[in-house]
XYZ file of C-alpha atoms in Angstrom:
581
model
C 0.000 0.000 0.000
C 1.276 2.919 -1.079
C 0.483 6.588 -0.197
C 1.956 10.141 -1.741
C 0.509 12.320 0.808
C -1.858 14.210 -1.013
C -4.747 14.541 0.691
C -8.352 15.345 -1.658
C -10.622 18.184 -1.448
C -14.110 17.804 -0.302
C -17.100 20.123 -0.942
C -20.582 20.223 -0.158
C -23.029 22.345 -2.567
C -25.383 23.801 -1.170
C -22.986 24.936 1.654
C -24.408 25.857 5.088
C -27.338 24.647 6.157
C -29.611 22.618 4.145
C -33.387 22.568 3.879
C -35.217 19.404 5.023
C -35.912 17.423 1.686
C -33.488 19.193 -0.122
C -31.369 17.615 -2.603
C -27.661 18.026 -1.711
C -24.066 17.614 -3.500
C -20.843 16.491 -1.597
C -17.582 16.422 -4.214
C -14.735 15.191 -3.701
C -11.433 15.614 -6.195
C -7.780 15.438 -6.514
C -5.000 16.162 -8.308
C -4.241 15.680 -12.111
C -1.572 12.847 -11.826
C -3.997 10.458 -10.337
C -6.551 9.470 -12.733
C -9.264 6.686 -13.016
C -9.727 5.803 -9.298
C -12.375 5.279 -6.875
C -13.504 8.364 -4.301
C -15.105 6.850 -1.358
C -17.405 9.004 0.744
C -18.061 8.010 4.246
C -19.697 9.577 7.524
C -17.644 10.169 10.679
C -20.703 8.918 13.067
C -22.869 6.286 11.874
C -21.858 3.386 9.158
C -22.638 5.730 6.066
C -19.913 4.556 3.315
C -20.224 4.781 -0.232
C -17.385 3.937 -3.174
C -18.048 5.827 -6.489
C -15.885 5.097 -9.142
C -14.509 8.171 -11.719
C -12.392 8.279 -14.968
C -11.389 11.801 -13.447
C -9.882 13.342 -11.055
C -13.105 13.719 -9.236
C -16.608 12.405 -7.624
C -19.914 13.721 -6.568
C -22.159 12.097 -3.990
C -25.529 13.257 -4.316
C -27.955 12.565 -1.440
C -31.432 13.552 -2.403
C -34.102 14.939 0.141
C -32.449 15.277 2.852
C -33.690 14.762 6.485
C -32.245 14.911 10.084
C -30.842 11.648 9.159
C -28.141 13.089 6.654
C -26.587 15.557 9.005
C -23.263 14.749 10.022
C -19.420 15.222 8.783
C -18.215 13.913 5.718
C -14.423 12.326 4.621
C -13.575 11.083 1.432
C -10.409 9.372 -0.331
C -8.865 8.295 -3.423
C -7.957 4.223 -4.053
C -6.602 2.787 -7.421
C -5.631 -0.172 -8.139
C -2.934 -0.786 -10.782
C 0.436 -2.723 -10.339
C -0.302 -2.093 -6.613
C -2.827 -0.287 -4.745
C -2.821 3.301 -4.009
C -4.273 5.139 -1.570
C -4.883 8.611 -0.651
C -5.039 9.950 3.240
C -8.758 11.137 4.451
C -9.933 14.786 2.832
C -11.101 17.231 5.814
C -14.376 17.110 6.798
C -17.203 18.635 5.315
C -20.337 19.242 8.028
C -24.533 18.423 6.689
C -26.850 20.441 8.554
C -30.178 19.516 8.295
C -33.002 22.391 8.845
C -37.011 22.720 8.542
C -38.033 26.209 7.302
C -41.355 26.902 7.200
C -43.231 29.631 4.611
C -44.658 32.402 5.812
C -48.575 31.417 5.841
C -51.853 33.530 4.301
C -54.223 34.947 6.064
C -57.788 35.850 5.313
C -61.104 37.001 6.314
C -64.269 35.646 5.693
C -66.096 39.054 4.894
C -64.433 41.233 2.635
C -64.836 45.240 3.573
C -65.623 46.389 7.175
C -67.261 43.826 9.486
C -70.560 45.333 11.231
C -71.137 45.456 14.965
C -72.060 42.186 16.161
C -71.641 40.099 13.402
C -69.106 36.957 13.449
C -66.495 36.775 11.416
C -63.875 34.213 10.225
C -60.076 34.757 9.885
C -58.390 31.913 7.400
C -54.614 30.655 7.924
C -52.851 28.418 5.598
C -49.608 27.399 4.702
C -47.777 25.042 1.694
C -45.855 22.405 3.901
C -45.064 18.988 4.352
C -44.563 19.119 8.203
C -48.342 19.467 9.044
C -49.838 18.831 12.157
C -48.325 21.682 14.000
C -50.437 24.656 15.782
C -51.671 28.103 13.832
C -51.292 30.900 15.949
C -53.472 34.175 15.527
C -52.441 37.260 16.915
C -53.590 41.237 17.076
C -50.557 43.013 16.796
C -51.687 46.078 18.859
C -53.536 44.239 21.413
C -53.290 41.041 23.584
C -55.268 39.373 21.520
C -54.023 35.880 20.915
C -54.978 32.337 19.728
C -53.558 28.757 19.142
C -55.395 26.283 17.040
C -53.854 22.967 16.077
C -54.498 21.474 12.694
C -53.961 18.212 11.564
C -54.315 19.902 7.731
C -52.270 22.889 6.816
C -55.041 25.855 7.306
C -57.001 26.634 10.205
C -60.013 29.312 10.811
C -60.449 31.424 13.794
C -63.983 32.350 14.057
C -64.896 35.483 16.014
C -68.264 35.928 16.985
C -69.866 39.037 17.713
C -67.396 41.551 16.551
C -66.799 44.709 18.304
C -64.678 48.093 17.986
C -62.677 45.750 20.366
C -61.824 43.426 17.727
C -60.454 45.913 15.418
C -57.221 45.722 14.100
C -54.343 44.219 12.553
C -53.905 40.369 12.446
C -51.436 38.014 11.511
C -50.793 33.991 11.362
C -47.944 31.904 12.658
C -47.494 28.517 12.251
C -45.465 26.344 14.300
C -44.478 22.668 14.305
C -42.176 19.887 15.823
C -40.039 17.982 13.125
C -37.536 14.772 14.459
C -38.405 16.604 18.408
C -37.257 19.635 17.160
C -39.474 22.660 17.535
C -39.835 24.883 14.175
C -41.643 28.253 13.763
C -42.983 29.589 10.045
C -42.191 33.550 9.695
C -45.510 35.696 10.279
C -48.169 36.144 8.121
C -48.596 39.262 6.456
C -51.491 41.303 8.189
C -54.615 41.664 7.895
C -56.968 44.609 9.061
C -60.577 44.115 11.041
C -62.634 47.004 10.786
C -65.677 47.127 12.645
C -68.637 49.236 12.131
C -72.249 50.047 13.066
C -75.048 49.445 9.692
C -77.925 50.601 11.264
C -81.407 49.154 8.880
C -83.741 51.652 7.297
C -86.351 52.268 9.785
C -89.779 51.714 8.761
C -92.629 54.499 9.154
C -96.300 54.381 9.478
C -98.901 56.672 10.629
C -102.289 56.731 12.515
C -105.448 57.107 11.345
C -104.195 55.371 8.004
C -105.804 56.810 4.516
C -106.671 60.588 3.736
C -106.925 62.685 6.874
C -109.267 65.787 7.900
C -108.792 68.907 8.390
C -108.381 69.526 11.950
C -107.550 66.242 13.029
C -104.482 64.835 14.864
C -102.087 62.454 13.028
C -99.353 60.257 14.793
C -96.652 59.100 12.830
C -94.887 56.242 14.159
C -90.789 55.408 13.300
C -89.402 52.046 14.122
C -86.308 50.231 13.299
C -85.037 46.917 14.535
C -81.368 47.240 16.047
C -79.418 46.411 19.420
C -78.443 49.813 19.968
C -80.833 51.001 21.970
C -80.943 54.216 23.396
C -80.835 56.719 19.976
C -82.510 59.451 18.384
C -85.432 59.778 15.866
C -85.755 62.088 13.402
C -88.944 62.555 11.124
C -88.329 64.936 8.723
C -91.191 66.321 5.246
C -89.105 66.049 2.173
C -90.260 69.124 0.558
C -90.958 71.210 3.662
C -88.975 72.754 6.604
C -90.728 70.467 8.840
C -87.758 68.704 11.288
C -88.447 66.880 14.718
C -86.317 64.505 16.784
C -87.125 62.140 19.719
C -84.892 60.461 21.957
C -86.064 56.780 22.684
C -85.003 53.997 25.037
C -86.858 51.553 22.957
C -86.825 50.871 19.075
C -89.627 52.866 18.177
C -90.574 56.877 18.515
C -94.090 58.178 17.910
C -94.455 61.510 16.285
C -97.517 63.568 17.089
C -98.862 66.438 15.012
C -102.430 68.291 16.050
C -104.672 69.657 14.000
C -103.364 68.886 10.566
C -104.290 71.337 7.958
C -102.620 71.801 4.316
C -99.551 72.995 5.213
C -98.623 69.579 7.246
C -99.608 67.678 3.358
C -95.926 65.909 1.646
C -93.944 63.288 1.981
C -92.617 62.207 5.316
C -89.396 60.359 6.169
C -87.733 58.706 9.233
C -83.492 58.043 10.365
C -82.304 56.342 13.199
C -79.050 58.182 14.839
C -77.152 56.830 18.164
C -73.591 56.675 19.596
C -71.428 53.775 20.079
C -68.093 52.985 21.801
C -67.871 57.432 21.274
C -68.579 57.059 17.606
C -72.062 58.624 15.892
C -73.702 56.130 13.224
C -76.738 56.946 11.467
C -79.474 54.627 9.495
C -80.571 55.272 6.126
C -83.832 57.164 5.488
C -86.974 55.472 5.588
C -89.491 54.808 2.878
C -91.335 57.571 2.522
C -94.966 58.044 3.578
C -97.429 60.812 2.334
C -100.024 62.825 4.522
C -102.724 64.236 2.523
C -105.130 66.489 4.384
C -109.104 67.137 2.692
C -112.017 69.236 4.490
C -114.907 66.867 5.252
C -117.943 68.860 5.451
C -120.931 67.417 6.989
C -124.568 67.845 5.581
C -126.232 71.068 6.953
C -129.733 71.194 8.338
C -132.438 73.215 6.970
C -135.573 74.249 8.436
C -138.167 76.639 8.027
C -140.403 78.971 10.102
C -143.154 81.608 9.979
C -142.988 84.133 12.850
C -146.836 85.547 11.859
C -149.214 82.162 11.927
C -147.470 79.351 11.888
C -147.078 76.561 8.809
C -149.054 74.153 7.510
C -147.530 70.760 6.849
C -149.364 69.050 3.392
C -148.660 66.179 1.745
C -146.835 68.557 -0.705
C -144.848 69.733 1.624
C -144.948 73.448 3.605
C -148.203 75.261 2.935
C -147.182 79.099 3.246
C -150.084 81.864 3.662
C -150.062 84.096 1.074
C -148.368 87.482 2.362
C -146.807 86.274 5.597
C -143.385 86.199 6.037
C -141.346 83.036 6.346
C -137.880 82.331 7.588
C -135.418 79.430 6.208
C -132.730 78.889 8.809
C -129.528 76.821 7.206
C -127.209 75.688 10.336
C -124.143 73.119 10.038
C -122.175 71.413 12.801
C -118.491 72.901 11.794
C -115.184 73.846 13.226
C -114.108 76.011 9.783
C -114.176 79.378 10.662
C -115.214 82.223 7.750
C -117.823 79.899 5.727
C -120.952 80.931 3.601
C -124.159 79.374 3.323
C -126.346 79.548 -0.115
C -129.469 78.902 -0.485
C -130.792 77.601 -3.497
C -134.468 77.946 -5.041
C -134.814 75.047 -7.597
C -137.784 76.335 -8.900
C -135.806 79.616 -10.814
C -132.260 78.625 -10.578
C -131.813 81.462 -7.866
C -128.973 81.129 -5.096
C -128.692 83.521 -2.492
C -125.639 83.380 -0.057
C -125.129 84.495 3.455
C -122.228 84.585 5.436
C -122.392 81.400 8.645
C -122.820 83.113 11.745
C -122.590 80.551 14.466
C -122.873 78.136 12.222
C -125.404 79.505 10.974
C -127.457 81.880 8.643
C -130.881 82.442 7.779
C -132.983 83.556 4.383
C -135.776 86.017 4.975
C -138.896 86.447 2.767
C -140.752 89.355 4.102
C -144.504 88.523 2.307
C -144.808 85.256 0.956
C -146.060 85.104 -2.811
C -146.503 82.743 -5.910
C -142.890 83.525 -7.040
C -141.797 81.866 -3.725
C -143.481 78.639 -4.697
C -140.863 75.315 -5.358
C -138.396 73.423 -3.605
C -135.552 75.404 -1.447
C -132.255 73.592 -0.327
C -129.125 74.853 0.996
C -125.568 74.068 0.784
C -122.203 75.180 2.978
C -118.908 75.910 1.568
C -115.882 77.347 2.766
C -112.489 78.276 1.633
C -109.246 77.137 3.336
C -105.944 77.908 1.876
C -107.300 79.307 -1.353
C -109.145 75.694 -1.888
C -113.091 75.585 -1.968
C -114.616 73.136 -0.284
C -118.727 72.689 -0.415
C -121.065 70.194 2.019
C -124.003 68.262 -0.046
C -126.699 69.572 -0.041
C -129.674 69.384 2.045
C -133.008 67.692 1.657
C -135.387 69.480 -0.010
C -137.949 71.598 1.641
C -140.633 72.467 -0.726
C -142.959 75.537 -0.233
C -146.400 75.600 -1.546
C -149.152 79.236 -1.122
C -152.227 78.448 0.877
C -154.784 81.164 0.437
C -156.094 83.044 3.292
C -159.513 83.442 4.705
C -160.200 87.044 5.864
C -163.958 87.590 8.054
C -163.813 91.143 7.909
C -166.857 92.499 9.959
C -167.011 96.513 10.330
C -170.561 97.161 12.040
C -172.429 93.257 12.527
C -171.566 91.357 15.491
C -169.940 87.741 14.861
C -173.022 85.693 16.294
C -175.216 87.824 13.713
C -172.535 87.220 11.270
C -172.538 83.026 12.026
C -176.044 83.531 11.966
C -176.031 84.704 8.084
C -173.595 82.247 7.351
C -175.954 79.511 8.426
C -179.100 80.897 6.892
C -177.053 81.339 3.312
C -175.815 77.449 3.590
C -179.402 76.784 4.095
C -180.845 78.707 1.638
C -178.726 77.611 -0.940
C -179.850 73.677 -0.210
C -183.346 74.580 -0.101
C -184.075 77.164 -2.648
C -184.648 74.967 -5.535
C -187.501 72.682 -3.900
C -189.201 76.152 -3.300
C -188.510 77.981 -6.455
C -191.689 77.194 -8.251
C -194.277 77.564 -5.403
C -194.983 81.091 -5.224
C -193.943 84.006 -7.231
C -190.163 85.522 -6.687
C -188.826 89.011 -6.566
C -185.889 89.077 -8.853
C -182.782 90.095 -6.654
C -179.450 90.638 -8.173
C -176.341 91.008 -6.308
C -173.198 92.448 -8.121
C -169.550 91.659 -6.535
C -167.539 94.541 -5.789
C -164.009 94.391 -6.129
C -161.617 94.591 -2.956
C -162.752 97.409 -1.137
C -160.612 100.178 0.075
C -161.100 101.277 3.613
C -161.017 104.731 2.647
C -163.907 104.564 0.314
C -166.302 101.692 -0.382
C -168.414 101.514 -3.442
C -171.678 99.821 -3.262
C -173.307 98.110 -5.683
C -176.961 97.237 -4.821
C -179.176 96.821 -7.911
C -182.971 96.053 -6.465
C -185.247 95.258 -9.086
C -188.540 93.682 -7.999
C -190.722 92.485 -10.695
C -194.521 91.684 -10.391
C -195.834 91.296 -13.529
C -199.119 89.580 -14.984
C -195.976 87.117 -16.826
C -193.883 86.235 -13.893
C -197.270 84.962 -12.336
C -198.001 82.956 -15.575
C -194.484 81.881 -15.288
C -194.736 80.695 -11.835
C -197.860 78.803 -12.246
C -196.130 76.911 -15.425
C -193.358 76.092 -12.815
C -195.494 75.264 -9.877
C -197.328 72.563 -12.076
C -193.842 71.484 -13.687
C -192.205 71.278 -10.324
C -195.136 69.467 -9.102
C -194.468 66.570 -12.155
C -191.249 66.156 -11.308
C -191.320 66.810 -7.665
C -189.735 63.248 -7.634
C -186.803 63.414 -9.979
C -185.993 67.227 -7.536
C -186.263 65.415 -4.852
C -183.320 62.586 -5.662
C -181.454 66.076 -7.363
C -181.451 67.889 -4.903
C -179.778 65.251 -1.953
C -176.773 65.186 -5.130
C -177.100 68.561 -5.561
C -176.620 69.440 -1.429
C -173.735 67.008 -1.509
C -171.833 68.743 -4.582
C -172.818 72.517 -3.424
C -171.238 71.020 -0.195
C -168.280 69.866 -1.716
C -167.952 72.681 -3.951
C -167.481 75.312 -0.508
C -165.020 72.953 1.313
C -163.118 72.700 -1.689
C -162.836 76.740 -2.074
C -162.706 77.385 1.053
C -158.838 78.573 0.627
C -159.575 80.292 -2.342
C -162.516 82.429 -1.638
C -162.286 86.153 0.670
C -165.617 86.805 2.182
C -165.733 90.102 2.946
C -169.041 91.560 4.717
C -169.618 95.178 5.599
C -172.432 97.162 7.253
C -174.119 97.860 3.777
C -173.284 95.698 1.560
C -172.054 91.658 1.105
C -169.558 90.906 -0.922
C -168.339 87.559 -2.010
C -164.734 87.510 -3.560
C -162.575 84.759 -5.043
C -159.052 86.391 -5.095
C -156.151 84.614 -6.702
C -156.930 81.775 -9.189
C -153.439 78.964 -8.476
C -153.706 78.128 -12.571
C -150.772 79.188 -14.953
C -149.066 81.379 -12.195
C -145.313 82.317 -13.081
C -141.913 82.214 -10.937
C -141.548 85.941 -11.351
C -145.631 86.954 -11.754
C -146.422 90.060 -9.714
C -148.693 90.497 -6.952
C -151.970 88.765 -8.167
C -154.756 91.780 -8.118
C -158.088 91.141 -7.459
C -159.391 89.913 -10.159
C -163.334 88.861 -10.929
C -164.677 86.432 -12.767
C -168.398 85.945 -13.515
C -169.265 82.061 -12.613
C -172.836 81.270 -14.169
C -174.372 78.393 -12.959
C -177.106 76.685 -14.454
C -179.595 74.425 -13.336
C -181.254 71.038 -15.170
C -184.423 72.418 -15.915
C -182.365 75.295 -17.798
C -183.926 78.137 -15.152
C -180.592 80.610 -14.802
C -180.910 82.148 -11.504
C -179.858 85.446 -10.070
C -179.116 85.842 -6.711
C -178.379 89.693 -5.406
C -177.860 89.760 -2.117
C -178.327 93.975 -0.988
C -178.223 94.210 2.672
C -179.022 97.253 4.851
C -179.021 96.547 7.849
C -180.392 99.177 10.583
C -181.772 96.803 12.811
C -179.114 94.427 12.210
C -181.726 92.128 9.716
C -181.267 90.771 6.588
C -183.415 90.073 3.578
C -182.746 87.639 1.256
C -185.144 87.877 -2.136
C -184.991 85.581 -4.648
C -186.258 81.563 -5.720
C -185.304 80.776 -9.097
C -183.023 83.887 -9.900
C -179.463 83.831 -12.057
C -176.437 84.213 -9.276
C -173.906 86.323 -10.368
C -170.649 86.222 -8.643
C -167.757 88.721 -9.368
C -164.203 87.106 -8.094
């Protein structure tokens, strides 16, 4: 065995330490004059040996993937065999050092953004590794904040629940694991920032009485919004008017009260949710809007009507009005609106007459009632609020009819003597025609006068008695006639009674008696037929009403009356009647 001293060279590539699983190069080489030997590489602990054989002056041992196992100091030397064997002393020593370094992990959050106030969150760590099964570690860098959580994959999630301005702030991810019983730590994670704020939710708004209010009336509006943090401030605010009010509640919900709503308080209406926490101010969004629309509700007004002089008769018709009294209709409404007008309206001409409300009230005057005032009267309310009009319906309809009147005038007779004539005409009238052809008649004619004035009365009083040798002849002709058909009178005259009967109760309203010391006048004033809205005072006017019997005898009845002893004389069977109206 030979030896010439020269020791080899030994490197290892990568030098330093060397990355668990790495793949790593030891060389070893010597000089030019030996060629085509064998290097042998060996281990100073452990039994590690291995020959490699070269045409050079050199070897490489490669050892792939290192582990904890590889680490330890390498020799190597040159052998060759040729007419003897050769060998080289041991190379220096070469040292493997095995380490585990970890990559710096990720980190992550589950909610991208800001993270609201209360809400849970999860932060993500991960790292690319072989070595798993160590322990994440999350920490806050600016706070004491800090986690362990051992995975047996290579990520791991910290979940915080409930986030608060507490929780803000940076965040980072270690990752630390134990390799061959030695302990090895990954570099941090880059960071990660928590921010943590307040969303409020858009309140909701409502109000009370729902639908389309009235004027006058109070209106709550009601703002609610579902959140933990208690304790804030509402404010309802009209989009389109100056109108601003806040209310502090303890509770979720503020009600807004506004009195007597009129059209200014009309618009939209909106509500937002302010409060404080941790010292910081966060506000809600605005609120659907909600619109308050005021109207004027008007009930129907009352009408009524009155006559101060006599009184009113109530027909089937309706209101029966004397003719020349006054009457009064009274229009009254149960109202709150201040400054409204009443109008009364006469369907009969289209005529409206208006009156200002006092009290509530107003009334129509008609001094002397007359046919023009005949028809069907109604009234209606309206007032005017912020330049807008607003009118009640109308009222039922009242309608107004013209009852005659009956005047008994008596200057000089007493009333007894004056029943007493009424009664003897009534019965004179039933019996004159069974009597008119038994004895012979005096011809009395009575002519109406017009309405007489009180300061001068004109009397008309035409006597004309008649006793000739003909009237006799006449009444003997009658006497025998009346005598043939004393029968077919008799049944007449019971239809006759009835009719004449009928006749007076039906003009009753229509007829003026009028009886003075000298004369009697009968006077039908006022015929109801063909009588305009706008017609002037009827007149008196007369009208000559001829009646005329079944046997075709006209008769004349003038009644002249003088009356010195307070009697009267009535002349006349089978006379012509004349009656001016």
């Amino acid at each position: 065995v030979c030896s010439d001293g020269q020791n080899p060279s030994i490197s290892i590539n990568p030098a330093g330490a060397v990355t668990w699983g790495q793949n790593v190069a030891i060389t070893c080489s010597i000089s030019a004059d030996h060629l085509s030997g064998t290097f042998v590489f060996t281990k100073t602990s452990g039994s590690f040996s291995r020959s490699l054989t070269s045409s050079s002056n050199s070897a490489t041992l490669n050892i792939p993937q290192v582990n904890f196992d590889s680490e330890g100091l390498y020799h190597c030397q040159f052998q060759r065999l040729s007419h003897q064997y050769f060998s080289t002393p041991l190379s220096d020593y070469v040292r493997l050092s095995v380490t585990v370094i970890l990559p710096k992990p990720s980190i992550t959050k589950s909610t991208d953004g800001e993270v609201t106030w209360g809400q849970n969150v999860g932060i993500h760590c991960l790292i690319s590794t072989q070595h798993l099964g160590g322990t994440f570690t999350l920490q806050q860098i600016s706070d004491s904040f800090r986690k362990n959580q051992t995975s047996s994959t290579n990520s791991s999630t910290f979940n915080i629940t409930q986030v608060n301005f507490n929780n803000e702030g940076l965040y980072q991810c270690q990752y630390q694991t134990r390799v061959s019983g030695r302990e090895f730590h990954s570099p941090q994670s880059d960071s990660i920032r928590l921010s943590v704020t307040v969303i409020l939710p858009k309140p909701s708004i409502s109000k009370s009485p729902t639908g389309e209010l009235t004027w006058g009336q109070d209106v709550s509006i009601i703002c609610s919004i579902t959140t933990q943090h208690l304790g804030g401030t509402f404010t309802l605010q009209q989009t389109s008017g100056s109108f601003r009010k806040s209310q502090t509640s303890d509770t979720n919900s503020a009600t807004f009260n506004i009195p007597q709503v009129n059209f200014s308080n009309e618009g939209l209406y909106q509500c937002q949710y302010q409060t404080r926490v941790s010292g910081r101010e966060f506000s809600s969004p605005q609120s659907d809007s909600i619109r308050l629309s005021v109207t004027v509700t008007l009930q129907q007004p009352s009408i009524c009507l009155t006559s101060p002089n006599t009184g009113l008769v109530w027909g089937p018709e309706g209101a029966e009005v004397i003719r020349g009294d006054s009457f009064v209709f009274t229009c009254s409404i149960s109202s709150h609106f201040p400054g409204g007008v009443f109008s009364l309206i006469f369907s009969g001409c289209n005529i409206t007459e208006t009156k200002p409300a006092v009290n509530n009230s107003a009334s129509f005057s008609f001094p002397e009632a007359d046919y023009e005032h005949r028809g069907n009267y109604s009234c209606v309310y309206e007032v005017t609020l912020s330049s807008r009009k607003f009118m009640s319906t109308s009222t039922a309809i009242m309608s107004i009819t013209l009852k005659l009147p009956v005047l008994l005038l008596v200057s000089s007779v007493s009333a007894p003597l004056f029943m007493l004539l009424l009664v003897f005409l009534v019965t004179f009238l039933v019996c004159r025609r069974r009597k008119r052809a038994r004895q012979p008649e005096a011809l009395v004619q009575i002519q109406m006068a017009p309405r007489i004035n009180d300061e001068e009365e004109e009397h008309y009083v035409n006597l004309e008695q008649q006793y000739t040798k003909k009237r006799a002849d006449q009444a003997q002709s009658v006497e025998k006639e009346v005598c043939d058909e004393d029968h077919e009178w008799d049944e007449k005259d019971s239809h006759n009674e009835s009719k004449e009967s009928d006749d007076k109760e039906g003009n009753k309203d229509d007829n003026v008696y009028e009886l003075d010391k000298d004369n009697i006048y009968v006077t039908l004033e006022g015929s109801k037929e063909e009588e305009e809205c706008h017609a002037g005072d009827a007149g008196m006017r007369e009208v000559s009403v001829e009646q005329k019997t079944k046997d075709c005898d006209d008769t004349y009845m003038n009644i002249a009356q003088a009356l010195p002893d307070d009697s009267v004389d009535i002349y006349g069977e089978q006379e012509a009647i004349y009656q001016n109206f």
